[in-house]
Amino acid sequence: QVQLVESGGGLVQAGGSLRLSCVSTRIPFSISDMGWYRQAPGNQREVVALFTSAGSSNYADSVKGRFTISRDNAKNALYLQMNSLKPEDTAVYYCNARPLVGPMRGSAYWGQGTQVTVSS
């Protein structure tokens, strides 16, 4: 059963921008620690950016200054604004949610992923 749905991926030239979105009708983002991860072919899944339930954010060194993670509680949505994209950003990007309270507490949920391809 799909819990998280990502969108916004695509093909873009180096230096371009994309905005990824993640929404859910079942997982309350405001009481969840959230994150964006990515996995390139042949590589392990890695963290890109994290957004805590309290509203603080952290970024992988490779994307600092280029990517911005944000959350809209009214829309129950998580975003990843990606600017100055590089070919090495090419990967499948996944949204992750970890509810901190309620019946879903203690579980980690993943979306199906959205492909981002950056051409040189």
mmCIF file of C-alpha atoms in Angstrom:
data_model
loop_
_atom_site.group_PDB
_atom_site.id
_atom_site.type_symbol
_atom_site.label_atom_id
_atom_site.label_comp_id
_atom_site.label_asym_id
_atom_site.label_seq_id
_atom_site.Cartn_x
_atom_site.Cartn_y
_atom_site.Cartn_z
ATOM 1 C CA GLN A 1 0.000 0.000 0.000
ATOM 2 C CA VAL A 2 1.504 3.294 -1.134
ATOM 3 C CA GLN A 3 2.076 5.654 1.766
ATOM 4 C CA LEU A 4 4.292 8.302 0.173
ATOM 5 C CA VAL A 5 4.120 9.609 -3.374
ATOM 6 C CA GLU A 6 6.999 11.515 -4.948
ATOM 7 C CA SER A 7 6.885 13.621 -8.084
ATOM 8 C CA GLY A 8 8.915 16.240 -9.895
ATOM 9 C CA GLY A 9 11.788 14.226 -11.258
ATOM 10 C CA GLY A 10 12.928 14.434 -14.851
ATOM 11 C CA LEU A 11 15.732 15.180 -17.258
ATOM 12 C CA VAL A 12 17.566 18.465 -16.887
ATOM 13 C CA GLN A 13 20.817 19.936 -18.145
ATOM 14 C CA ALA A 14 23.682 20.611 -15.794
ATOM 15 C CA GLY A 15 23.139 23.884 -13.995
ATOM 16 C CA GLY A 16 19.390 23.529 -14.141
ATOM 17 C CA SER A 17 16.817 23.142 -11.384
ATOM 18 C CA LEU A 18 14.124 20.721 -10.326
ATOM 19 C CA ARG A 19 11.688 20.661 -7.444
ATOM 20 C CA LEU A 20 10.701 17.331 -5.971
ATOM 21 C CA SER A 21 7.496 16.873 -4.018
ATOM 22 C CA CYS A 22 6.373 14.188 -1.599
ATOM 23 C CA VAL A 23 2.810 13.876 -0.324
ATOM 24 C CA SER A 24 0.840 11.462 1.781
ATOM 25 C CA THR A 25 -2.787 11.062 2.734
ATOM 26 C CA ARG A 26 -1.971 8.812 5.678
ATOM 27 C CA ILE A 27 1.271 9.905 7.296
ATOM 28 C CA PRO A 28 1.178 13.212 9.202
ATOM 29 C CA PHE A 29 4.345 15.043 8.205
ATOM 30 C CA SER A 30 4.124 17.581 11.023
ATOM 31 C CA ILE A 31 4.841 14.878 13.615
ATOM 32 C CA SER A 32 7.376 13.009 11.551
ATOM 33 C CA ASP A 33 11.066 13.250 10.875
ATOM 34 C CA MET A 34 11.363 13.453 7.109
ATOM 35 C CA GLY A 35 14.109 13.072 4.583
ATOM 36 C CA TRP A 36 15.155 12.844 0.976
ATOM 37 C CA TYR A 37 17.515 10.062 -0.063
ATOM 38 C CA ARG A 38 18.956 9.050 -3.391
ATOM 39 C CA GLN A 39 20.393 5.976 -5.005
ATOM 40 C CA ALA A 40 22.499 5.958 -8.135
ATOM 41 C CA PRO A 41 23.110 2.752 -10.123
ATOM 42 C CA GLY A 42 25.654 0.573 -8.370
ATOM 43 C CA ASN A 43 25.630 2.743 -5.258
ATOM 44 C CA GLN A 44 24.013 2.451 -1.864
ATOM 45 C CA ARG A 45 21.124 4.681 -0.933
ATOM 46 C CA GLU A 46 22.420 7.852 0.677
ATOM 47 C CA VAL A 47 20.886 10.690 2.615
ATOM 48 C CA VAL A 48 20.482 13.968 0.765
ATOM 49 C CA ALA A 49 18.611 16.150 3.231
ATOM 50 C CA LEU A 50 16.742 15.717 6.503
ATOM 51 C CA PHE A 51 13.920 17.744 8.031
ATOM 52 C CA THR A 52 12.973 17.077 11.624
ATOM 53 C CA SER A 53 9.510 17.378 13.094
ATOM 54 C CA ALA A 54 10.786 20.429 14.972
ATOM 55 C CA GLY A 55 11.677 22.134 11.707
ATOM 56 C CA SER A 56 15.438 21.863 11.573
ATOM 57 C CA SER A 57 17.256 20.701 8.460
ATOM 58 C CA ASN A 58 20.530 19.045 7.588
ATOM 59 C CA TYR A 59 22.212 18.385 4.263
ATOM 60 C CA ALA A 60 24.788 16.096 2.790
ATOM 61 C CA ASP A 61 27.991 17.989 2.093
ATOM 62 C CA SER A 62 27.634 17.280 -1.612
ATOM 63 C CA VAL A 63 24.398 19.281 -1.872
ATOM 64 C CA LYS A 64 24.907 22.067 0.678
ATOM 65 C CA GLY A 65 24.217 25.448 -0.833
ATOM 66 C CA ARG A 66 22.437 23.943 -3.829
ATOM 67 C CA PHE A 67 19.490 21.999 -2.397
ATOM 68 C CA THR A 68 16.793 23.168 0.009
ATOM 69 C CA ILE A 69 14.407 20.912 1.892
ATOM 70 C CA SER A 70 11.110 22.298 3.139
ATOM 71 C CA ARG A 71 7.758 21.162 4.467
ATOM 72 C CA ASP A 72 4.225 22.492 4.101
ATOM 73 C CA ASN A 73 2.107 21.239 6.977
ATOM 74 C CA ALA A 74 -1.142 22.525 5.483
ATOM 75 C CA LYS A 75 -0.577 20.451 2.364
ATOM 76 C CA ASN A 76 1.168 17.619 4.207
ATOM 77 C CA ALA A 77 3.939 17.880 1.672
ATOM 78 C CA LEU A 78 7.729 17.724 1.663
ATOM 79 C CA TYR A 79 9.808 19.424 -1.006
ATOM 80 C CA LEU A 80 13.354 19.360 -2.271
ATOM 81 C CA GLN A 81 14.388 22.349 -4.340
ATOM 82 C CA MET A 82 17.459 21.384 -6.341
ATOM 83 C CA ASN A 83 19.482 24.113 -8.020
ATOM 84 C CA SER A 84 22.784 24.094 -9.885
ATOM 85 C CA LEU A 85 22.318 20.439 -10.655
ATOM 86 C CA LYS A 86 25.332 18.356 -11.599
ATOM 87 C CA PRO A 87 25.590 15.073 -13.519
ATOM 88 C CA GLU A 88 26.613 13.381 -10.269
ATOM 89 C CA ASP A 89 23.188 14.256 -8.841
ATOM 90 C CA THR A 90 21.674 11.717 -11.218
ATOM 91 C CA ALA A 91 19.825 9.118 -9.155
ATOM 92 C CA VAL A 92 16.455 7.881 -8.034
ATOM 93 C CA TYR A 93 15.288 10.131 -5.240
ATOM 94 C CA TYR A 94 13.204 8.753 -2.398
ATOM 95 C CA CYS A 95 11.081 10.421 0.262
ATOM 96 C CA ASN A 96 11.218 8.978 3.773
ATOM 97 C CA ALA A 97 8.984 9.541 6.782
ATOM 98 C CA ARG A 98 9.359 8.399 10.385
ATOM 99 C CA PRO A 99 6.323 9.272 12.489
ATOM 100 C CA LEU A 100 7.257 10.105 16.066
ATOM 101 C CA VAL A 101 3.857 9.657 17.689
ATOM 102 C CA GLY A 102 0.679 7.747 17.060
ATOM 103 C CA PRO A 103 0.055 4.253 15.688
ATOM 104 C CA MET A 104 2.734 4.638 13.002
ATOM 105 C CA ARG A 105 5.447 5.515 15.513
ATOM 106 C CA GLY A 106 8.645 3.560 15.116
ATOM 107 C CA SER A 107 8.148 2.697 11.468
ATOM 108 C CA ALA A 108 9.938 4.101 8.452
ATOM 109 C CA TYR A 109 8.025 4.692 5.251
ATOM 110 C CA TRP A 110 9.390 5.108 1.738
ATOM 111 C CA GLY A 111 8.002 6.368 -1.500
ATOM 112 C CA GLN A 112 8.422 4.624 -4.813
ATOM 113 C CA GLY A 113 11.113 7.033 -5.952
ATOM 114 C CA THR A 114 11.395 9.576 -8.726
ATOM 115 C CA GLN A 115 14.175 9.585 -11.318
ATOM 116 C CA VAL A 116 16.404 12.629 -11.663
ATOM 117 C CA THR A 117 18.769 12.678 -14.619
ATOM 118 C CA VAL A 118 21.237 15.507 -15.141
ATOM 119 C CA SER A 119 22.943 15.678 -18.514
ATOM 120 C CA SER A 120 26.325 17.286 -18.992
#
